[in-house]
Every structure is written in C-alpha cells, then in structure tokens.
Coordinates of C-alpha atoms (C1' of nucleotides) in Angstrom, one line a residue:
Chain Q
X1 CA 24.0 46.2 -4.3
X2 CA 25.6 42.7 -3.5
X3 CA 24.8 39.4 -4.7
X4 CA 25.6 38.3 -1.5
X5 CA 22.6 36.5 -0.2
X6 CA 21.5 37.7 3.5
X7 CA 18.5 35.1 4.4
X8 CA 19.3 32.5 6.7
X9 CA 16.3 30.6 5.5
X10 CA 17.7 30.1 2.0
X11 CA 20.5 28.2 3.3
X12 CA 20.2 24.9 5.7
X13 CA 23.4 24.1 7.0
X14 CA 24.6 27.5 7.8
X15 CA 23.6 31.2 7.3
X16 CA 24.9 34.2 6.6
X17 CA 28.5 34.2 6.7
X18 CA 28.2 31.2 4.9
X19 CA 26.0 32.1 2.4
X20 CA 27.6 35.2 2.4
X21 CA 31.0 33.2 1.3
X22 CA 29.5 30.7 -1.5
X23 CA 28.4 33.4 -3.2
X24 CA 31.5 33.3 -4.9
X25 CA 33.7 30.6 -3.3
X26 CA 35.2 27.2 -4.1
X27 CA 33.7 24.5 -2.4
X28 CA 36.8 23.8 -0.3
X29 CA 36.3 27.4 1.2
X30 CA 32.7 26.3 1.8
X31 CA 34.2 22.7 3.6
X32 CA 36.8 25.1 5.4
X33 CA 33.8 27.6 7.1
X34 CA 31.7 24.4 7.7
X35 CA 34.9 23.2 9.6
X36 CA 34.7 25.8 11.9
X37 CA 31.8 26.9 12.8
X38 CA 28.8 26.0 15.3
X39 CA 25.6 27.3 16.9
X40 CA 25.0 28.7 20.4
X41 CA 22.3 29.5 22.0
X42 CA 21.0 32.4 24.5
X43 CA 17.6 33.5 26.7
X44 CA 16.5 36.5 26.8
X45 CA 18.6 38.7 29.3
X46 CA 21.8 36.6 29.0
X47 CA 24.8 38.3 28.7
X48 CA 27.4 36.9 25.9
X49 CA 30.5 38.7 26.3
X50 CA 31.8 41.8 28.6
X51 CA 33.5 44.5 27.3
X52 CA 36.9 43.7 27.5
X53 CA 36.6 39.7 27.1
X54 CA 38.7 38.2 25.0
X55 CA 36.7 37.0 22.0
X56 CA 37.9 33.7 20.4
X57 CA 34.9 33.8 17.6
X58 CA 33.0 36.2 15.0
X59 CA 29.5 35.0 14.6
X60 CA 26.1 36.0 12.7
X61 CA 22.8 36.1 14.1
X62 CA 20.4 33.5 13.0
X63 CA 17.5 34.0 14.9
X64 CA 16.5 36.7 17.8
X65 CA 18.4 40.0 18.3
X66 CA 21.2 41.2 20.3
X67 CA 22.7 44.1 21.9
X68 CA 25.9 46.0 22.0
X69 CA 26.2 48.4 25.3
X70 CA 28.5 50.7 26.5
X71 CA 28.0 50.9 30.4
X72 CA 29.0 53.8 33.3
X73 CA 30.4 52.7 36.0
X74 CA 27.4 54.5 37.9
X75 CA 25.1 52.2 36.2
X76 CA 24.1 54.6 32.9
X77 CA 24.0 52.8 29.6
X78 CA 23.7 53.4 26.3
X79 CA 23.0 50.6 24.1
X80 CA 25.4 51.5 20.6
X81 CA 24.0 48.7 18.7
X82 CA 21.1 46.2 17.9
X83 CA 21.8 43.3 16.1
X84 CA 19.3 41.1 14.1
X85 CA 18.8 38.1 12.0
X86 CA 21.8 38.0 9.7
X87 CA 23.9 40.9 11.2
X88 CA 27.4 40.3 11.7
X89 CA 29.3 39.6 15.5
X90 CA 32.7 40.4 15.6
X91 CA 35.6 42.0 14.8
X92 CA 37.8 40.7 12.3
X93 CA 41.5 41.2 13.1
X94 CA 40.7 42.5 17.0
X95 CA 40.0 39.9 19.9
X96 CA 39.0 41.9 22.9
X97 CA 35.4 42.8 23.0
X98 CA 34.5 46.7 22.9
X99 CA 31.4 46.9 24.4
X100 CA 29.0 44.4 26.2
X101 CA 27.4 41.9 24.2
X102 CA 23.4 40.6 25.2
X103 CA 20.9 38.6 24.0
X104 CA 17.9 40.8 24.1
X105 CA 15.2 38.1 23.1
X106 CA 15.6 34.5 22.6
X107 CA 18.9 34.4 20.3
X108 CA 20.7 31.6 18.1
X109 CA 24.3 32.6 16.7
X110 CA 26.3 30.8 14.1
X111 CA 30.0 31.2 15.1
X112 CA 32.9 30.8 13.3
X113 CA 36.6 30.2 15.4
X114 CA 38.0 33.9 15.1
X115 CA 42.0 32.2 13.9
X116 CA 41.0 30.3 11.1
X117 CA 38.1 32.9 10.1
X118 CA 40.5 35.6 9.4
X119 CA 43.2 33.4 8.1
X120 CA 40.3 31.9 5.2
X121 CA 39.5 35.9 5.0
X122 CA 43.2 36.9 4.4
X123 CA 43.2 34.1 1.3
X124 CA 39.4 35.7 0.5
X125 CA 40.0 39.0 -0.8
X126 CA 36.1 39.2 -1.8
X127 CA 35.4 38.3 2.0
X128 CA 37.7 41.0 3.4
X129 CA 35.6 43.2 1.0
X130 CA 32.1 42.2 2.1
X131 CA 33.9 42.8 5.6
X132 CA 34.4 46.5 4.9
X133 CA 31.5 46.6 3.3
X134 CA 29.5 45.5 6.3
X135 CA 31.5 47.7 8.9
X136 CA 30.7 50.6 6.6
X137 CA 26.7 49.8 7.2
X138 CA 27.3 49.3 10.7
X139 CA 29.4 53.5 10.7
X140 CA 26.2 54.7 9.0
X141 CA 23.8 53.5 11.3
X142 CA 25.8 54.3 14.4
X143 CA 26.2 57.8 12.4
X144 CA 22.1 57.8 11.9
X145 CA 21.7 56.8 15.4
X146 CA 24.4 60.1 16.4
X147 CA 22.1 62.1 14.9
X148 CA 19.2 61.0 16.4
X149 CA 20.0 60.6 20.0
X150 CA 21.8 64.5 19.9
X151 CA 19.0 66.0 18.3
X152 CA 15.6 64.6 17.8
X153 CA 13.3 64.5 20.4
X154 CA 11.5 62.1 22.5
X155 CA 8.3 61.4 20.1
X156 CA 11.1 61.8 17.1
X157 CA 12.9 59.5 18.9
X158 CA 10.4 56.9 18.9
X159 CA 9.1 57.5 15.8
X160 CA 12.6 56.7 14.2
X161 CA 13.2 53.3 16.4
X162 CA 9.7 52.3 15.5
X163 CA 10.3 53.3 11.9
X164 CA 13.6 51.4 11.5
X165 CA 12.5 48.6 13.1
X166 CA 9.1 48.2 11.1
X167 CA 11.0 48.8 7.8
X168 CA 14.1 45.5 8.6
X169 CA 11.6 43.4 10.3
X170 CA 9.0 43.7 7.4
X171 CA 11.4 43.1 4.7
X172 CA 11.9 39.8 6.4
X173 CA 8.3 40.5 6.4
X174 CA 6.2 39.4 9.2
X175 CA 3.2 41.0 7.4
X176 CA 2.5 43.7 5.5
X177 CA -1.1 44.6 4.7
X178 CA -1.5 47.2 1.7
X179 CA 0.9 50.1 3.4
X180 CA 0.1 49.2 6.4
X181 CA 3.1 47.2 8.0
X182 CA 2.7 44.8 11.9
X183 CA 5.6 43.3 13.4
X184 CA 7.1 41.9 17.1
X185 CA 9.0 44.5 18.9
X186 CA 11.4 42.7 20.1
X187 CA 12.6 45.2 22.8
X188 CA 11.4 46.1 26.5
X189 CA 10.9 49.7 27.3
X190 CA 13.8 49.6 29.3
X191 CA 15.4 48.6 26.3
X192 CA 14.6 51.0 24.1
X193 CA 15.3 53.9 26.8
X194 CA 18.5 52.5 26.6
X195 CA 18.8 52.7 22.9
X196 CA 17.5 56.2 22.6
X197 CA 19.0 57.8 25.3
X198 CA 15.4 58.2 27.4
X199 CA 14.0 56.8 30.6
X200 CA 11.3 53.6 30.1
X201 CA 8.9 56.2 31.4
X202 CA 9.3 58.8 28.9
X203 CA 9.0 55.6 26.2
X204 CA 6.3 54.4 28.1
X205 CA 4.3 58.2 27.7
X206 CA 5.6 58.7 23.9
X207 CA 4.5 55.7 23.1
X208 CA 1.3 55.9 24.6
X209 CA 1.0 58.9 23.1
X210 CA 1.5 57.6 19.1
X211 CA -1.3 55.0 20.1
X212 CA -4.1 58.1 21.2
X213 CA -3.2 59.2 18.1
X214 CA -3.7 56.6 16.3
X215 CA -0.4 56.4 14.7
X216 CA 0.5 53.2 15.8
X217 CA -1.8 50.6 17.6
X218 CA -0.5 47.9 19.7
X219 CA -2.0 44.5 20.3
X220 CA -1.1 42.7 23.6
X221 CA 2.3 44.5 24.9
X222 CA 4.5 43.7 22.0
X223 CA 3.1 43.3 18.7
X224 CA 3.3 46.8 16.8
X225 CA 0.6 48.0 14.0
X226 CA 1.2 50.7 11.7
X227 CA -1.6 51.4 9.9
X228 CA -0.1 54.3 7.7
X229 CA 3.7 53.8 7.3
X230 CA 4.1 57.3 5.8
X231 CA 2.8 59.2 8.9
X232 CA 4.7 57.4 11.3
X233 CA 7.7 58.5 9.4
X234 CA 6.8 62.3 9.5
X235 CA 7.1 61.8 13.3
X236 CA 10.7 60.8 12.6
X237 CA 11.6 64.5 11.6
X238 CA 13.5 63.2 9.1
X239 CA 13.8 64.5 5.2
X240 CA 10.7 62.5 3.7
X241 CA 13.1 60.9 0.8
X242 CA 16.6 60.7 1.5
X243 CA 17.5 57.3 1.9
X244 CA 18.5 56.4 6.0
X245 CA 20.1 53.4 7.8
X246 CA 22.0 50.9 6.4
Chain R
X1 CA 49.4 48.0 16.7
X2 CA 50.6 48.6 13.2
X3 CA 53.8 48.9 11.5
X4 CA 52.2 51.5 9.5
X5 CA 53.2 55.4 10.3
X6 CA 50.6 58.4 10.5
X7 CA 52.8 61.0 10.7
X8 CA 52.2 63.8 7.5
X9 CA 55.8 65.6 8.8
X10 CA 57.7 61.9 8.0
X11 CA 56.7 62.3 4.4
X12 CA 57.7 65.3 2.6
X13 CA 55.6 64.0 -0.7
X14 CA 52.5 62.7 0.7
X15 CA 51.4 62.2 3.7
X16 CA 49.7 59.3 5.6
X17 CA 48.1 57.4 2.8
X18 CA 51.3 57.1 0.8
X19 CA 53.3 56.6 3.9
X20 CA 50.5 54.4 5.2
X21 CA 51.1 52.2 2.1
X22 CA 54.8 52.6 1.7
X23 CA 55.2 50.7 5.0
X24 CA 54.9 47.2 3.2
X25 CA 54.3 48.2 -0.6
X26 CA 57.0 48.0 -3.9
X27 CA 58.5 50.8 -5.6
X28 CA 55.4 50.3 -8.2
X29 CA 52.8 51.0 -6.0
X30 CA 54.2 54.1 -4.5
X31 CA 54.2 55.6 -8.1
X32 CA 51.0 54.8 -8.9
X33 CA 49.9 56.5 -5.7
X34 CA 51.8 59.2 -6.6
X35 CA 50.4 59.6 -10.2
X36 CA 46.8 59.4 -8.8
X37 CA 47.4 62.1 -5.9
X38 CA 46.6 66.0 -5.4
X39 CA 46.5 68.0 -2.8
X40 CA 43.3 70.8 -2.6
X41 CA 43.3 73.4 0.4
X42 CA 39.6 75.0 1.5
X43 CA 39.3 78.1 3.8
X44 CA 37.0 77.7 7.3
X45 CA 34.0 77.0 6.9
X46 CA 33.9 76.1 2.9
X47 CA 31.9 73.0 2.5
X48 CA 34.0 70.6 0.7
X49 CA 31.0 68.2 -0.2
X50 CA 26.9 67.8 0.8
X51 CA 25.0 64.8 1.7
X52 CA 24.2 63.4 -2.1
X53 CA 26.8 64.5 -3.6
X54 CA 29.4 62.4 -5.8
X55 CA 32.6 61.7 -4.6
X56 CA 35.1 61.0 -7.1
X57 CA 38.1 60.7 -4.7
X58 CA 39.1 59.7 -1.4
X59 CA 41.3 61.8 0.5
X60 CA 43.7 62.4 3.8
X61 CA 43.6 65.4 5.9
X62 CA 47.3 66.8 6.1
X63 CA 46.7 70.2 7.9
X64 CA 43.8 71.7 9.5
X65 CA 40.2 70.0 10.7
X66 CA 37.1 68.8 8.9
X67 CA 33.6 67.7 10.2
X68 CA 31.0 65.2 8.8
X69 CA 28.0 66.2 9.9
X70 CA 23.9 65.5 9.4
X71 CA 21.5 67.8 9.2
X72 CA 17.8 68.0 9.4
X73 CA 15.7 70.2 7.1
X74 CA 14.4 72.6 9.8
X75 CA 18.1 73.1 10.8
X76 CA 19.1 71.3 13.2
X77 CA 22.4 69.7 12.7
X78 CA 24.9 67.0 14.4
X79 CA 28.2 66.2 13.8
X80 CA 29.0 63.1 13.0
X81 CA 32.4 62.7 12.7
X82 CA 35.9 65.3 13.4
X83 CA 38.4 64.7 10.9
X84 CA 41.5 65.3 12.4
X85 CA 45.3 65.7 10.6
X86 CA 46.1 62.2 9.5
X87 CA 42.3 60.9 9.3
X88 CA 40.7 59.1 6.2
X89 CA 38.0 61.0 4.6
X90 CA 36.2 58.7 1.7
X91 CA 34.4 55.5 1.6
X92 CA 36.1 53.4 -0.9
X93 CA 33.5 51.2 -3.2
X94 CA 30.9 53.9 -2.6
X95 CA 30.6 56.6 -4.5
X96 CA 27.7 58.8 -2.8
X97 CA 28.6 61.0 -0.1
X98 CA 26.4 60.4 2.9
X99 CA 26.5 63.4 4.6
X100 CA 28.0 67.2 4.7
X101 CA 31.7 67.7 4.7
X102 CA 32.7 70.9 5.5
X103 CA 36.2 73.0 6.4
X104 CA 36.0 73.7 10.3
X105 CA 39.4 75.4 10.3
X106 CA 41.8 76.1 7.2
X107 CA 42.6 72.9 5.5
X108 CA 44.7 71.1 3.2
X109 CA 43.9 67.3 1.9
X110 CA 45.7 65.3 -0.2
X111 CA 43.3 63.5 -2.6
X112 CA 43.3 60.3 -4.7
X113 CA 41.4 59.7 -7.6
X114 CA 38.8 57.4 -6.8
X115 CA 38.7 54.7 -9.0
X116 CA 42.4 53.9 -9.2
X117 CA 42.7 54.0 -5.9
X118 CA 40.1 51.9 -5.3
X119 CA 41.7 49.4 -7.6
X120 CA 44.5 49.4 -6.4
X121 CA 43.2 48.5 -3.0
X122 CA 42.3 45.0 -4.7
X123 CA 45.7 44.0 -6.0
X124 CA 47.0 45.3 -2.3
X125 CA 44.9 43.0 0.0
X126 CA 47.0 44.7 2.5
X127 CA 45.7 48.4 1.8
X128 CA 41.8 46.8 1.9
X129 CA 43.5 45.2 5.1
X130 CA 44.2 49.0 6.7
X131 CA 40.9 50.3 5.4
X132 CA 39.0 48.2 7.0
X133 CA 41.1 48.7 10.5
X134 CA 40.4 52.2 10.0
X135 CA 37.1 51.8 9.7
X136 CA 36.6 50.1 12.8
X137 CA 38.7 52.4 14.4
X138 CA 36.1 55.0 13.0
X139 CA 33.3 52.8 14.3
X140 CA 34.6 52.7 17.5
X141 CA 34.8 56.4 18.0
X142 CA 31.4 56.8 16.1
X143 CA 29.9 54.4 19.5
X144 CA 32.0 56.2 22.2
X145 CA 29.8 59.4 20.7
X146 CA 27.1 57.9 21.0
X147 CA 27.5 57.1 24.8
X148 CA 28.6 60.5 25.4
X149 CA 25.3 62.0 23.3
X150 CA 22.8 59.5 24.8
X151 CA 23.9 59.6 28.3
X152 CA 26.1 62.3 29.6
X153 CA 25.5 65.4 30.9
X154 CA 26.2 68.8 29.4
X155 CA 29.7 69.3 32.0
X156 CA 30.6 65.8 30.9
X157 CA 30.4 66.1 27.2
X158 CA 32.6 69.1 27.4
X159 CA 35.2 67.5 29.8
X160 CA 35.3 64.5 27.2
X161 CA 35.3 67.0 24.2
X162 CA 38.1 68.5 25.4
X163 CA 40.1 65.0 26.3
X164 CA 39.2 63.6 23.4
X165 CA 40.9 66.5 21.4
X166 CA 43.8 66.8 23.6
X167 CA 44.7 63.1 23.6
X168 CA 44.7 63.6 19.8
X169 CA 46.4 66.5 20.0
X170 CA 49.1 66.9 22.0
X171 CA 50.2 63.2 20.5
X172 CA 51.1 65.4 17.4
X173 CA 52.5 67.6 20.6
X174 CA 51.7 71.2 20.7
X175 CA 53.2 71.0 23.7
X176 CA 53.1 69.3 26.7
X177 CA 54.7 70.6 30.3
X178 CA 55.0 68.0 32.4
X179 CA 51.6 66.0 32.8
X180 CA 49.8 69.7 31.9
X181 CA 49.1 70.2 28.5
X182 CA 48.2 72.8 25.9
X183 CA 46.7 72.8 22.5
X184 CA 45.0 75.4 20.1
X185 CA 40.8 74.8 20.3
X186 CA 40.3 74.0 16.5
X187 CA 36.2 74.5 16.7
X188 CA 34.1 77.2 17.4
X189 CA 31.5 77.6 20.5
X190 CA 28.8 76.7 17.5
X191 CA 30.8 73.2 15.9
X192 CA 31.1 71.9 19.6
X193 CA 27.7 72.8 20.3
X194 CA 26.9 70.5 16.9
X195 CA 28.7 67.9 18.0
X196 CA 27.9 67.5 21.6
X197 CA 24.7 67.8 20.7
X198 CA 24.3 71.1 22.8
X199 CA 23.1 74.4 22.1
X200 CA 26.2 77.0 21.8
X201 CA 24.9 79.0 25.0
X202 CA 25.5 76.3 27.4
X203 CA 29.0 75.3 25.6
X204 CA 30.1 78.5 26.7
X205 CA 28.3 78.2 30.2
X206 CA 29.9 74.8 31.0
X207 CA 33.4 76.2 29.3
X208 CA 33.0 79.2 32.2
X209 CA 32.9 76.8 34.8
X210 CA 35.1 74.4 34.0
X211 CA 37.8 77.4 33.9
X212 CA 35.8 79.1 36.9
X213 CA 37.4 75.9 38.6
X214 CA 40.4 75.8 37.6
X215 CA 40.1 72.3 35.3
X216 CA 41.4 74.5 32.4
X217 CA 42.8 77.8 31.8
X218 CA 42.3 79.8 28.7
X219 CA 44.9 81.8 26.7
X220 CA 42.7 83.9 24.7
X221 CA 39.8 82.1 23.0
X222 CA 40.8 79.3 21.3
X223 CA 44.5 78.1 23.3
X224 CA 43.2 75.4 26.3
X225 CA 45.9 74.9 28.9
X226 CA 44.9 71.6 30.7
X227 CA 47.0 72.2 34.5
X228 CA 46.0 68.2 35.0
X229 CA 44.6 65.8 32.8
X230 CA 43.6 63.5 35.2
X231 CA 41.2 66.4 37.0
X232 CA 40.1 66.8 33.6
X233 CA 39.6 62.8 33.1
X234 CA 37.5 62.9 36.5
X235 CA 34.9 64.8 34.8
X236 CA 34.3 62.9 31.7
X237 CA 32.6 60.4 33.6
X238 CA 34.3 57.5 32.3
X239 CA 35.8 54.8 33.8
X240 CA 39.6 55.7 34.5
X241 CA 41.1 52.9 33.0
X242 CA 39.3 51.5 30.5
X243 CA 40.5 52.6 27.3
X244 CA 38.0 54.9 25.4
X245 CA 38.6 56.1 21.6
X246 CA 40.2 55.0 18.9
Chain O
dT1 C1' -8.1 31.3 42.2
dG2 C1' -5.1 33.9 44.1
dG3 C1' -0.8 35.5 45.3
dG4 C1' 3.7 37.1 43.5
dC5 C1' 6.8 38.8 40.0
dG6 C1' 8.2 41.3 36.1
dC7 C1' 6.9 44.6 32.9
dA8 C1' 4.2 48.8 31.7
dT9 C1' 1.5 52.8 32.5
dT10 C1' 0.2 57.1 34.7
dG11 C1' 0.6 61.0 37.8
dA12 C1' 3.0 64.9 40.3
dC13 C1' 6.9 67.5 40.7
dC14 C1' 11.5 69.2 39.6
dC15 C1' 15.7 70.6 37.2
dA16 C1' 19.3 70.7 33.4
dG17 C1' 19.6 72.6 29.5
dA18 C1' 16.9 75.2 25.8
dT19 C1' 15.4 79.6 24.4
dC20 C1' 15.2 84.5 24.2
dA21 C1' 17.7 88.7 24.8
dA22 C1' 21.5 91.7 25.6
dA23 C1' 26.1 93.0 26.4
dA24 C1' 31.0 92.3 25.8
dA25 C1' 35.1 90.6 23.7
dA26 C1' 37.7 89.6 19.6
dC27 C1' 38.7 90.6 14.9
dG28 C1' 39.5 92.3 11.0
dT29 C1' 39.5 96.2 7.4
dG30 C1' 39.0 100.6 5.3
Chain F
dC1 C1' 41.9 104.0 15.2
dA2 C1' 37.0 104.0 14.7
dC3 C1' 33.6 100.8 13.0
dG4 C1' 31.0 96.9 11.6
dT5 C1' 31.1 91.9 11.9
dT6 C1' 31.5 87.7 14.1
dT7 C1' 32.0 85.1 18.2
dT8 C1' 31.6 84.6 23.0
dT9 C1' 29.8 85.4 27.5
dT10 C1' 26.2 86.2 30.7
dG11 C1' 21.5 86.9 32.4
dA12 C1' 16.4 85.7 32.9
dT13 C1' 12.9 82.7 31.9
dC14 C1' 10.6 78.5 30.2
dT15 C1' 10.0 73.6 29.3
dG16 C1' 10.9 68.7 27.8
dG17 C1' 12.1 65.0 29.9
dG18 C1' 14.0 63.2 34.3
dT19 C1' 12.8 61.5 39.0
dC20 C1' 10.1 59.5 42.4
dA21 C1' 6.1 57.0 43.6
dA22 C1' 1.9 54.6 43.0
dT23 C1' -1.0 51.7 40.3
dG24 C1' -2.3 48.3 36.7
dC25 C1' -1.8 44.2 34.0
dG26 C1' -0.6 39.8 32.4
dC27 C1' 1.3 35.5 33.4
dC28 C1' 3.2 31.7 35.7
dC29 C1' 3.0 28.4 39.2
dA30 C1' 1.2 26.5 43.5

DNA sequence: TGGGCGCATTGACCCAGATCAAAAAACGTG
DNA sequence: CACGTTTTTTGATCTGGGTCAATGCGCCCA
C-alpha cells in the first residue's frame, strides 16, 4: 500500500516517523527530523498528557502501548484508542490534547518538537500525505470500534479485541505456530472493560468463558493462545471475509 | 480557526469545496474545480453507495442528510458517521468505499471526479492541508461517539443526540428565540436508534420522557423546540465546559 | 515463610434496555 | 374521505450485563 517502512527495528537511530520520512527524503530532511527529536520514557499506569494540555510534540511509539481516554466527570471512561509500536502521537496542526493520554504497559516514545515538525511537514508534501493517510486508518478503526461497542455483544466483544490484537501483535509476530497464533496481552481487565464499553467482571466471565471452551487458552495471567485463529473470529460476529481495521 | 467558509448559501455555483478552496486558490484552480464538478440529488432512503463498492468521486453534501453506517450480516447495523449540509463525503487516495452510504432525508451533493480532484490536491498543498483538518475533525467526532456508545446511558445518548444536532443546526439557524431553539429532526425513530446504538422502542420511550419533562417540546413529529439548552446540556452527561464535537 | 497488595475470578442478585405485541398517529394516494 | 402504509407510541415481559461482595492467586519484600 505504502513503501513507507513501519518497523522500528529496521531503523537504529530513529523509528517510524523517521523511517517513515527517508522513504523518500533528502538527507537534510533526515539531519532536520534527527535535530528534533528525542525519546521518553513511561511505566505502566503513568499518565502523559490530560486532555486539554497543551502538547508541544507529536511522537511514535517505539516500544509498549498507550492509551487515549475520554473521561466523565463521574468517573466513567471510555478508552477511544490504543496505540502500539509504531503508531502515530499527535496532532499535526492542533496543540491542545483531546483526550487523555497513558502509558498502559511499559512505553518508549520517539518525539519530534511539534513547530519545526509541521513546518518540515508543510515543505513535505509526501509527509502531509502519509499524515492523512495515517488519520484515515486511525477514522476506520475508531469507526470499527463504533460498531462494535453499539452493537456486538459481550463474548463478540471480546472475541474482536482478542482478534485485533492477535492479528497486529503477530504480524510483528511474537509467534505463530501453523494457524495457531500466542501473543502478550498487553491490557488489564480493567483495561479492556474500558475499551469495550464492559465492566472487568463481565471480561473477567467472557473470557473465562472462551477458555472452557477452548477457544483461547491462557498461560500465566497474560500470555494469550489461540489455537484455531478462524474460530475465534466467528465469535467476532463479523462477515468472515471483509477486510476490518486498519 | 480557518479562513476558509462552509457556508453552501455564500456560493451560488458550488458550495463548500469550491468555496472551501476559493478562500486562498487562483482563478485556475477554481475552473478546474468547476470543470470536474456535478451535482446528483437521491430521495430518502436511496443508498448512494455499499461497503465495497468503488468510489469514483468525492463529494459535498449541499442540502439534506446522509449516514455512513456498518452493518453486520444478521442485520444489525450502526451508524457511523451523519453527514450533515457542508460535510465531506469521500476519502481521497482511496478508492474503496468502506462502508454503506445511504440518503437519510432528500439530498443533493455536489460531486467531483475523483482523480482530478485528487490531483489537484497535490499541486494545492493547501487543499491536502484542509483535508487532513477535516479529517481530524471527523476523527474527533468519530471518538466523542464512541464515549457516548461505550458509556452512556440510553436518556443520555438521546440528550447528546439531540445537542449534538441542534448545535449543528441551528448554527445554519433554523431559528433560534432567545437561548431556546428549534430545528426540524432530520432522522427517523429507526436512524437514531442505528446510531445510538439503541433499539427504536426505547428512542421513542426516552424521547417521551424527555418531553414528559418538559426538556423539549415537539411540534408534530419531526420539529424539536429546545425551551433551554443548558437543561438539555445537563442531561448529556458531559462536562459543561469542556468543549465536545467537532 | 508469611503477610500485604494488586489483579483476577466467581457468585448472587438486580435493573436498564431488549424483545414481543398491539394500538395509535401520521401520511400519502386513488 | 376512506384506506392501506409507514412511523411512532405504549404496554408487558424477559434477559444480558451491571452491581455488590467475597474469594483466590501471584508476587514482592521484609
């Protein structure tokens, strides 16, 4: 689709946005993002930004993931985003923060100072492109997720998480035995009731459910074996072919 | 926030695209807009495209509503996405249609051939500029939804429904006495149902109540009278100040 | 080696919203 | 204006998932 590279372990220095850039660019453009850019670090739990911060910097995520949450004042959330190795931070162009921002597991981002990002993106036209490109991916999956949070049920609910999940970690592959597919969930229950829009105690049952039925089996608390990819995805409810997520 | 102005009744020819371009653009580019440019009308409830389908233009709603929504292949559906007079309908530099668009009221768009446009767009940097803040903008309302589907209750989705549509609405100004305000329902019990992620029956059930109590009045079926918006506001749930949607 | 703490699981009960069913408005249209 | 069609409202009942509460399981650190 691109021939944009999106491994961070194909290039040293920097990842992503980087690699993302040289793609196509002049080495001075390369010098220019090198220029402004640096690493941060987060634990598990740690908040980065509050909705309505100021943000002075885009970013990609190296290692670990991330959320975006909208909150309720009474204390209800909905997390509207999950961000993984090499997805994008940021909006180009806007420097308050829509939603909170928190590392979810261990997290390392590459950041790039917001000013002189968009001003090499404004000179960039192929970067402003990948840009809308990216933001596109990030509207269908929010669209995917619509869909499931307003209509699927709890088990679907599940299924589909797991599902997504299993099919970007693998391809960054952790493992993958025949069609059988194991990865690190990198989510608390909590979490995931967040993302779908449940209680952890309804994840807690559903999931404990999948396992009796031998759909999925867990070993220790986190790590996630599907032994038959293609029936976990009938518990998704969705249409066996059409292609979903971004 | 931008010079650029949405308004279809500023310009006679074409409406927001054209004027959205003519903001900063030469005499050239305003032709070529106009030479790749028609306008196509669908009665409520025509689909206009399905999931899979081929788009070969991009488009801007001048009169009436549209919906994008999802659907499932044992029926259930969601909305994804209310396209509303001025809205962008199209994905330039993709050419597959990712889900159903469909007439929800009588409608009129003004079309642009695909692949001019879209080249255009990359000797405009400032058009590819606009896209992409529109698509944020979309992505933004896309993750309010998503809140209000994971996490709110059935009164609440209504009350922010209706909010939503009159903040939109009355800006184009039906009318608004004093800081009441009225505006013409564009969607059936069944589309809000769809996009709330309800069934129709309790629509109408939390529609009763709300008017039971006064929150809104109703001049036959469709024309909501909204005595105060901030009542209203109270029983979206959200926080009063923050600012929600896009 | 045994608390203590942060998840995770499981159980019992309840309720908001779904489902099923029917009546009542609205809306053409011949 | 009577009549069929579509949309909306309302009622009665059922149920998936929420809520509350207890228990289990690592895992760290003393």
């Amino acid at each position: 689709m691109s021939d944009i590279v999106f491994d961070h372990k194909e290039c040293g220095s920097c990842p992503i946005r980087h690699r993302a850039v040289c793609a196509r660019c002049e080495t001075d453009e390369l010098n220019e993002l090198d220029s402004i850019k640096y690493y941060r670090s987060y634990e598990a739990g740690q908040p980065i930004v509050w909705s309505g911060d100021r943000m002075d910097f885009v970013a990609s995520v190296v290692t670990g993931v991330a959320s975006l949450s909208q909150a309720m004042e009474d204390g209800r959330t909905q997390m509207v985003g999950l961000l993984l190795p090499s997805d994008f931070l940021g909006r180009p162009g806007r420097d308050v923060a829509p939603y909170d921002v928190a590392a979810v597991s261990n997290l390392t981002l590459c950041c790039f100072r917001r000013k002189p990002f968009e001003a090499l993106m404004t000179r960039t036209p192929h970067i402003a492109q990948r840009l809308l490109e990216m933001t596109l991916d990030e509207l269908d999956a929010a669209r995917e997720w619509m869909l499931i949070l307003g209509r699927k049920t709890a088990r679907e609910k599940i299924a589909s998480l797991l599902a997504i999940i299993a099919r970007r970690e693998s391809s960054l592959a952790l493992k993958s035995t025949g069609d059988g597919m194991m990865f690190e969930l990198p989510l608390t229950r909590e979490a995931m009731a967040d993302y779908l829009g449940l209680t952890l105690e309804t994840v807690s049952r559903q999931i404990s459910a999948l396992k009796r039925e031998g759909i999925i089996t867990l070993e220790g608390k986190r790590r996630v074996i599907i032994p038959d990819f293609d029936r976990l995805q009938i518990e998704t409810g969705d249409d066996m072919d059409g292609g979903m997520m971004a």
